[in-house]
Amino acid sequence: GDLHIFVHVKEHEVFDRVNDDLYYKIPIKFTVAALGGTIEVPTLQGKASLKIPSGTQSGTVFRLRGHGMPNIRTGRKGDQMIRICIEVPKRLTKDQRKRLEEYAEASGAPANPVSATFSDKVKRFFEE
């Protein structure tokens, strides 16, 4: 007779696992994404500092090498991938709204609410 062993890995409440890599999604304030800064992220070994460069876009993935799961065969650890989600405030004070409107006006956002690169891609799609 054959021996069949079934292993069920319980899902982690914080991390998603893909092979030896761990994935973590973290919301950051849009001011940190725009201006840059340092945030703390959880790892299996504790907390780690992650530098966020100015201009970071939502969906950007950063890699922490060696912070994943150990490979059963090699013992080498996988990586931890940190996906950035930019948190947009739901409520603004009058002063915050005024300043954001001033920024939007200075950057041309009211006239062009969609990114130029996105608009170019859409135009090329319909031209072909």
PDB file of C-alpha atoms in Angstrom:
ATOM      1  CA  GLY A   1       0.000   0.000   0.000  1.00  0.00           C
ATOM      2  CA  ASP A   2       0.887   3.581  -0.642  1.00  0.00           C
ATOM      3  CA  LEU A   3       1.032   6.158   2.092  1.00  0.00           C
ATOM      4  CA  HIS A   4      -0.646   9.454   1.187  1.00  0.00           C
ATOM      5  CA  ILE A   5       0.038  12.480   3.355  1.00  0.00           C
ATOM      6  CA  PHE A   6      -2.005  15.627   2.958  1.00  0.00           C
ATOM      7  CA  VAL A   7      -0.644  18.844   4.421  1.00  0.00           C
ATOM      8  CA  HIS A   8      -2.906  21.833   4.876  1.00  0.00           C
ATOM      9  CA  VAL A   9      -1.188  25.140   5.516  1.00  0.00           C
ATOM     10  CA  LYS A  10      -3.278  27.470   7.619  1.00  0.00           C
ATOM     11  CA  GLU A  11      -3.639  30.961   6.158  1.00  0.00           C
ATOM     12  CA  HIS A  12      -1.770  33.661   8.014  1.00  0.00           C
ATOM     13  CA  GLU A  13      -3.852  36.616   9.196  1.00  0.00           C
ATOM     14  CA  VAL A  14      -1.300  39.162   7.906  1.00  0.00           C
ATOM     15  CA  PHE A  15       0.713  37.582   5.070  1.00  0.00           C
ATOM     16  CA  ASP A  16      -0.185  35.772   1.875  1.00  0.00           C
ATOM     17  CA  ARG A  17       2.243  33.068   0.804  1.00  0.00           C
ATOM     18  CA  VAL A  18       3.224  32.215  -2.760  1.00  0.00           C
ATOM     19  CA  ASN A  19       5.877  29.470  -2.788  1.00  0.00           C
ATOM     20  CA  ASP A  20       8.687  30.817  -0.547  1.00  0.00           C
ATOM     21  CA  ASP A  21       7.659  34.471  -0.861  1.00  0.00           C
ATOM     22  CA  LEU A  22       5.365  36.373   1.475  1.00  0.00           C
ATOM     23  CA  TYR A  23       3.089  39.194   0.331  1.00  0.00           C
ATOM     24  CA  TYR A  24       1.826  42.049   2.445  1.00  0.00           C
ATOM     25  CA  LYS A  25      -0.383  44.959   1.416  1.00  0.00           C
ATOM     26  CA  ILE A  26       0.019  48.183   3.384  1.00  0.00           C
ATOM     27  CA  PRO A  27      -1.993  51.394   3.119  1.00  0.00           C
ATOM     28  CA  ILE A  28       0.027  54.604   3.345  1.00  0.00           C
ATOM     29  CA  LYS A  29      -1.090  58.210   3.416  1.00  0.00           C
ATOM     30  CA  PHE A  30      -0.973  59.963   0.057  1.00  0.00           C
ATOM     31  CA  THR A  31       1.316  62.609   1.542  1.00  0.00           C
ATOM     32  CA  VAL A  32       3.933  59.927   2.291  1.00  0.00           C
ATOM     33  CA  ALA A  33       3.571  58.573  -1.254  1.00  0.00           C
ATOM     34  CA  ALA A  34       3.997  62.048  -2.732  1.00  0.00           C
ATOM     35  CA  LEU A  35       6.741  63.375  -0.461  1.00  0.00           C
ATOM     36  CA  GLY A  36       8.501  60.156   0.542  1.00  0.00           C
ATOM     37  CA  GLY A  37       9.333  58.878   4.000  1.00  0.00           C
ATOM     38  CA  THR A  38      10.063  55.783   6.031  1.00  0.00           C
ATOM     39  CA  ILE A  39       7.440  53.349   7.275  1.00  0.00           C
ATOM     40  CA  GLU A  40       7.594  50.268   9.476  1.00  0.00           C
ATOM     41  CA  VAL A  41       6.307  46.995   8.053  1.00  0.00           C
ATOM     42  CA  PRO A  42       5.719  43.703   9.864  1.00  0.00           C
ATOM     43  CA  THR A  43       7.904  40.717   9.000  1.00  0.00           C
ATOM     44  CA  LEU A  44       8.101  37.236  10.484  1.00  0.00           C
ATOM     45  CA  GLN A  45      11.232  38.379  12.327  1.00  0.00           C
ATOM     46  CA  GLY A  46       9.633  41.557  13.741  1.00  0.00           C
ATOM     47  CA  LYS A  47       9.403  45.029  12.238  1.00  0.00           C
ATOM     48  CA  ALA A  48      11.500  46.377   9.382  1.00  0.00           C
ATOM     49  CA  SER A  49      11.948  49.907   8.069  1.00  0.00           C
ATOM     50  CA  LEU A  50      11.026  50.542   4.451  1.00  0.00           C
ATOM     51  CA  LYS A  51      12.012  53.725   2.659  1.00  0.00           C
ATOM     52  CA  ILE A  52       9.244  55.097   0.444  1.00  0.00           C
ATOM     53  CA  PRO A  53      10.667  57.291  -2.333  1.00  0.00           C
ATOM     54  CA  SER A  54       8.797  60.454  -3.250  1.00  0.00           C
ATOM     55  CA  GLY A  55       6.337  59.920  -6.081  1.00  0.00           C
ATOM     56  CA  THR A  56       5.535  56.317  -5.163  1.00  0.00           C
ATOM     57  CA  GLN A  57       2.417  55.124  -7.006  1.00  0.00           C
ATOM     58  CA  SER A  58      -0.358  52.928  -5.650  1.00  0.00           C
ATOM     59  CA  GLY A  59       0.369  49.297  -6.499  1.00  0.00           C
ATOM     60  CA  THR A  60       4.147  49.696  -6.301  1.00  0.00           C
ATOM     61  CA  VAL A  61       5.784  46.569  -4.875  1.00  0.00           C
ATOM     62  CA  PHE A  62       8.935  46.676  -2.759  1.00  0.00           C
ATOM     63  CA  ARG A  63      11.028  43.574  -2.028  1.00  0.00           C
ATOM     64  CA  LEU A  64      12.601  42.707   1.327  1.00  0.00           C
ATOM     65  CA  ARG A  65      15.136  40.040   0.409  1.00  0.00           C
ATOM     66  CA  GLY A  66      15.374  37.058   2.739  1.00  0.00           C
ATOM     67  CA  HIS A  67      12.255  37.888   4.756  1.00  0.00           C
ATOM     68  CA  GLY A  68      10.121  35.086   3.312  1.00  0.00           C
ATOM     69  CA  MET A  69       9.752  31.418   4.140  1.00  0.00           C
ATOM     70  CA  PRO A  70      12.694  29.005   4.108  1.00  0.00           C
ATOM     71  CA  ASN A  71      12.804  26.612   1.175  1.00  0.00           C
ATOM     72  CA  ILE A  72      12.481  22.995   2.351  1.00  0.00           C
ATOM     73  CA  ARG A  73      15.151  21.747  -0.046  1.00  0.00           C
ATOM     74  CA  THR A  74      17.728  24.545  -0.005  1.00  0.00           C
ATOM     75  CA  GLY A  75      17.059  26.309   3.293  1.00  0.00           C
ATOM     76  CA  ARG A  76      17.321  29.636   1.427  1.00  0.00           C
ATOM     77  CA  LYS A  77      14.650  32.110   2.495  1.00  0.00           C
ATOM     78  CA  GLY A  78      12.247  33.651   0.029  1.00  0.00           C
ATOM     79  CA  ASP A  79      11.450  37.346  -0.105  1.00  0.00           C
ATOM     80  CA  GLN A  80       8.735  39.512   1.343  1.00  0.00           C
ATOM     81  CA  MET A  81       6.879  41.664  -1.139  1.00  0.00           C
ATOM     82  CA  ILE A  82       5.254  44.853   0.138  1.00  0.00           C
ATOM     83  CA  ARG A  83       2.465  46.248  -2.079  1.00  0.00           C
ATOM     84  CA  ILE A  84       1.686  49.921  -1.500  1.00  0.00           C
ATOM     85  CA  CYS A  85      -1.921  51.087  -1.429  1.00  0.00           C
ATOM     86  CA  ILE A  86      -2.388  54.816  -1.220  1.00  0.00           C
ATOM     87  CA  GLU A  87      -5.005  55.819   1.301  1.00  0.00           C
ATOM     88  CA  VAL A  88      -7.149  58.733   0.157  1.00  0.00           C
ATOM     89  CA  PRO A  89      -8.809  60.631   3.012  1.00  0.00           C
ATOM     90  CA  LYS A  90     -12.591  60.319   3.139  1.00  0.00           C
ATOM     91  CA  ARG A  91     -13.085  63.593   4.996  1.00  0.00           C
ATOM     92  CA  LEU A  92     -11.113  66.807   4.791  1.00  0.00           C
ATOM     93  CA  THR A  93     -11.217  69.884   6.959  1.00  0.00           C
ATOM     94  CA  LYS A  94     -12.024  73.156   5.202  1.00  0.00           C
ATOM     95  CA  ASP A  95      -8.349  74.136   5.367  1.00  0.00           C
ATOM     96  CA  GLN A  96      -7.174  70.779   3.981  1.00  0.00           C
ATOM     97  CA  ARG A  97      -9.707  70.965   1.163  1.00  0.00           C
ATOM     98  CA  LYS A  98      -8.666  74.531   0.299  1.00  0.00           C
ATOM     99  CA  ARG A  99      -4.988  73.572   0.175  1.00  0.00           C
ATOM    100  CA  LEU A 100      -5.694  70.483  -1.904  1.00  0.00           C
ATOM    101  CA  GLU A 101      -7.765  72.534  -4.347  1.00  0.00           C
ATOM    102  CA  GLU A 102      -4.865  75.014  -4.606  1.00  0.00           C
ATOM    103  CA  TYR A 103      -2.512  72.125  -5.349  1.00  0.00           C
ATOM    104  CA  ALA A 104      -4.911  70.727  -7.948  1.00  0.00           C
ATOM    105  CA  GLU A 105      -5.145  74.138  -9.618  1.00  0.00           C
ATOM    106  CA  ALA A 106      -1.356  74.568  -9.629  1.00  0.00           C
ATOM    107  CA  SER A 107      -0.849  71.098 -11.138  1.00  0.00           C
ATOM    108  CA  GLY A 108      -3.536  71.512 -13.812  1.00  0.00           C
ATOM    109  CA  ALA A 109      -5.684  68.712 -12.378  1.00  0.00           C
ATOM    110  CA  PRO A 110      -9.106  70.387 -12.862  1.00  0.00           C
ATOM    111  CA  ALA A 111      -8.477  70.749 -16.612  1.00  0.00           C
ATOM    112  CA  ASN A 112      -6.864  67.308 -16.966  1.00  0.00           C
ATOM    113  CA  PRO A 113      -8.265  64.924 -14.323  1.00  0.00           C
ATOM    114  CA  VAL A 114      -6.816  61.827 -16.051  1.00  0.00           C
ATOM    115  CA  SER A 115      -3.074  61.229 -16.227  1.00  0.00           C
ATOM    116  CA  ALA A 116      -1.546  62.177 -19.585  1.00  0.00           C
ATOM    117  CA  THR A 117       0.124  58.790 -19.947  1.00  0.00           C
ATOM    118  CA  PHE A 118      -3.200  57.013 -19.424  1.00  0.00           C
ATOM    119  CA  SER A 119      -4.906  59.295 -21.958  1.00  0.00           C
ATOM    120  CA  ASP A 120      -2.141  58.575 -24.490  1.00  0.00           C
ATOM    121  CA  LYS A 121      -2.580  54.815 -24.033  1.00  0.00           C
ATOM    122  CA  VAL A 122      -6.342  55.089 -24.596  1.00  0.00           C
ATOM    123  CA  LYS A 123      -5.837  57.203 -27.728  1.00  0.00           C
ATOM    124  CA  ARG A 124      -3.316  54.711 -29.153  1.00  0.00           C
ATOM    125  CA  PHE A 125      -5.695  51.841 -28.431  1.00  0.00           C
ATOM    126  CA  PHE A 126      -8.473  53.389 -30.490  1.00  0.00           C
ATOM    127  CA  GLU A 127      -6.162  54.584 -33.278  1.00  0.00           C
ATOM    128  CA  GLU A 128      -4.883  51.075 -34.038  1.00  0.00           C
TER     129      GLU A 128
END
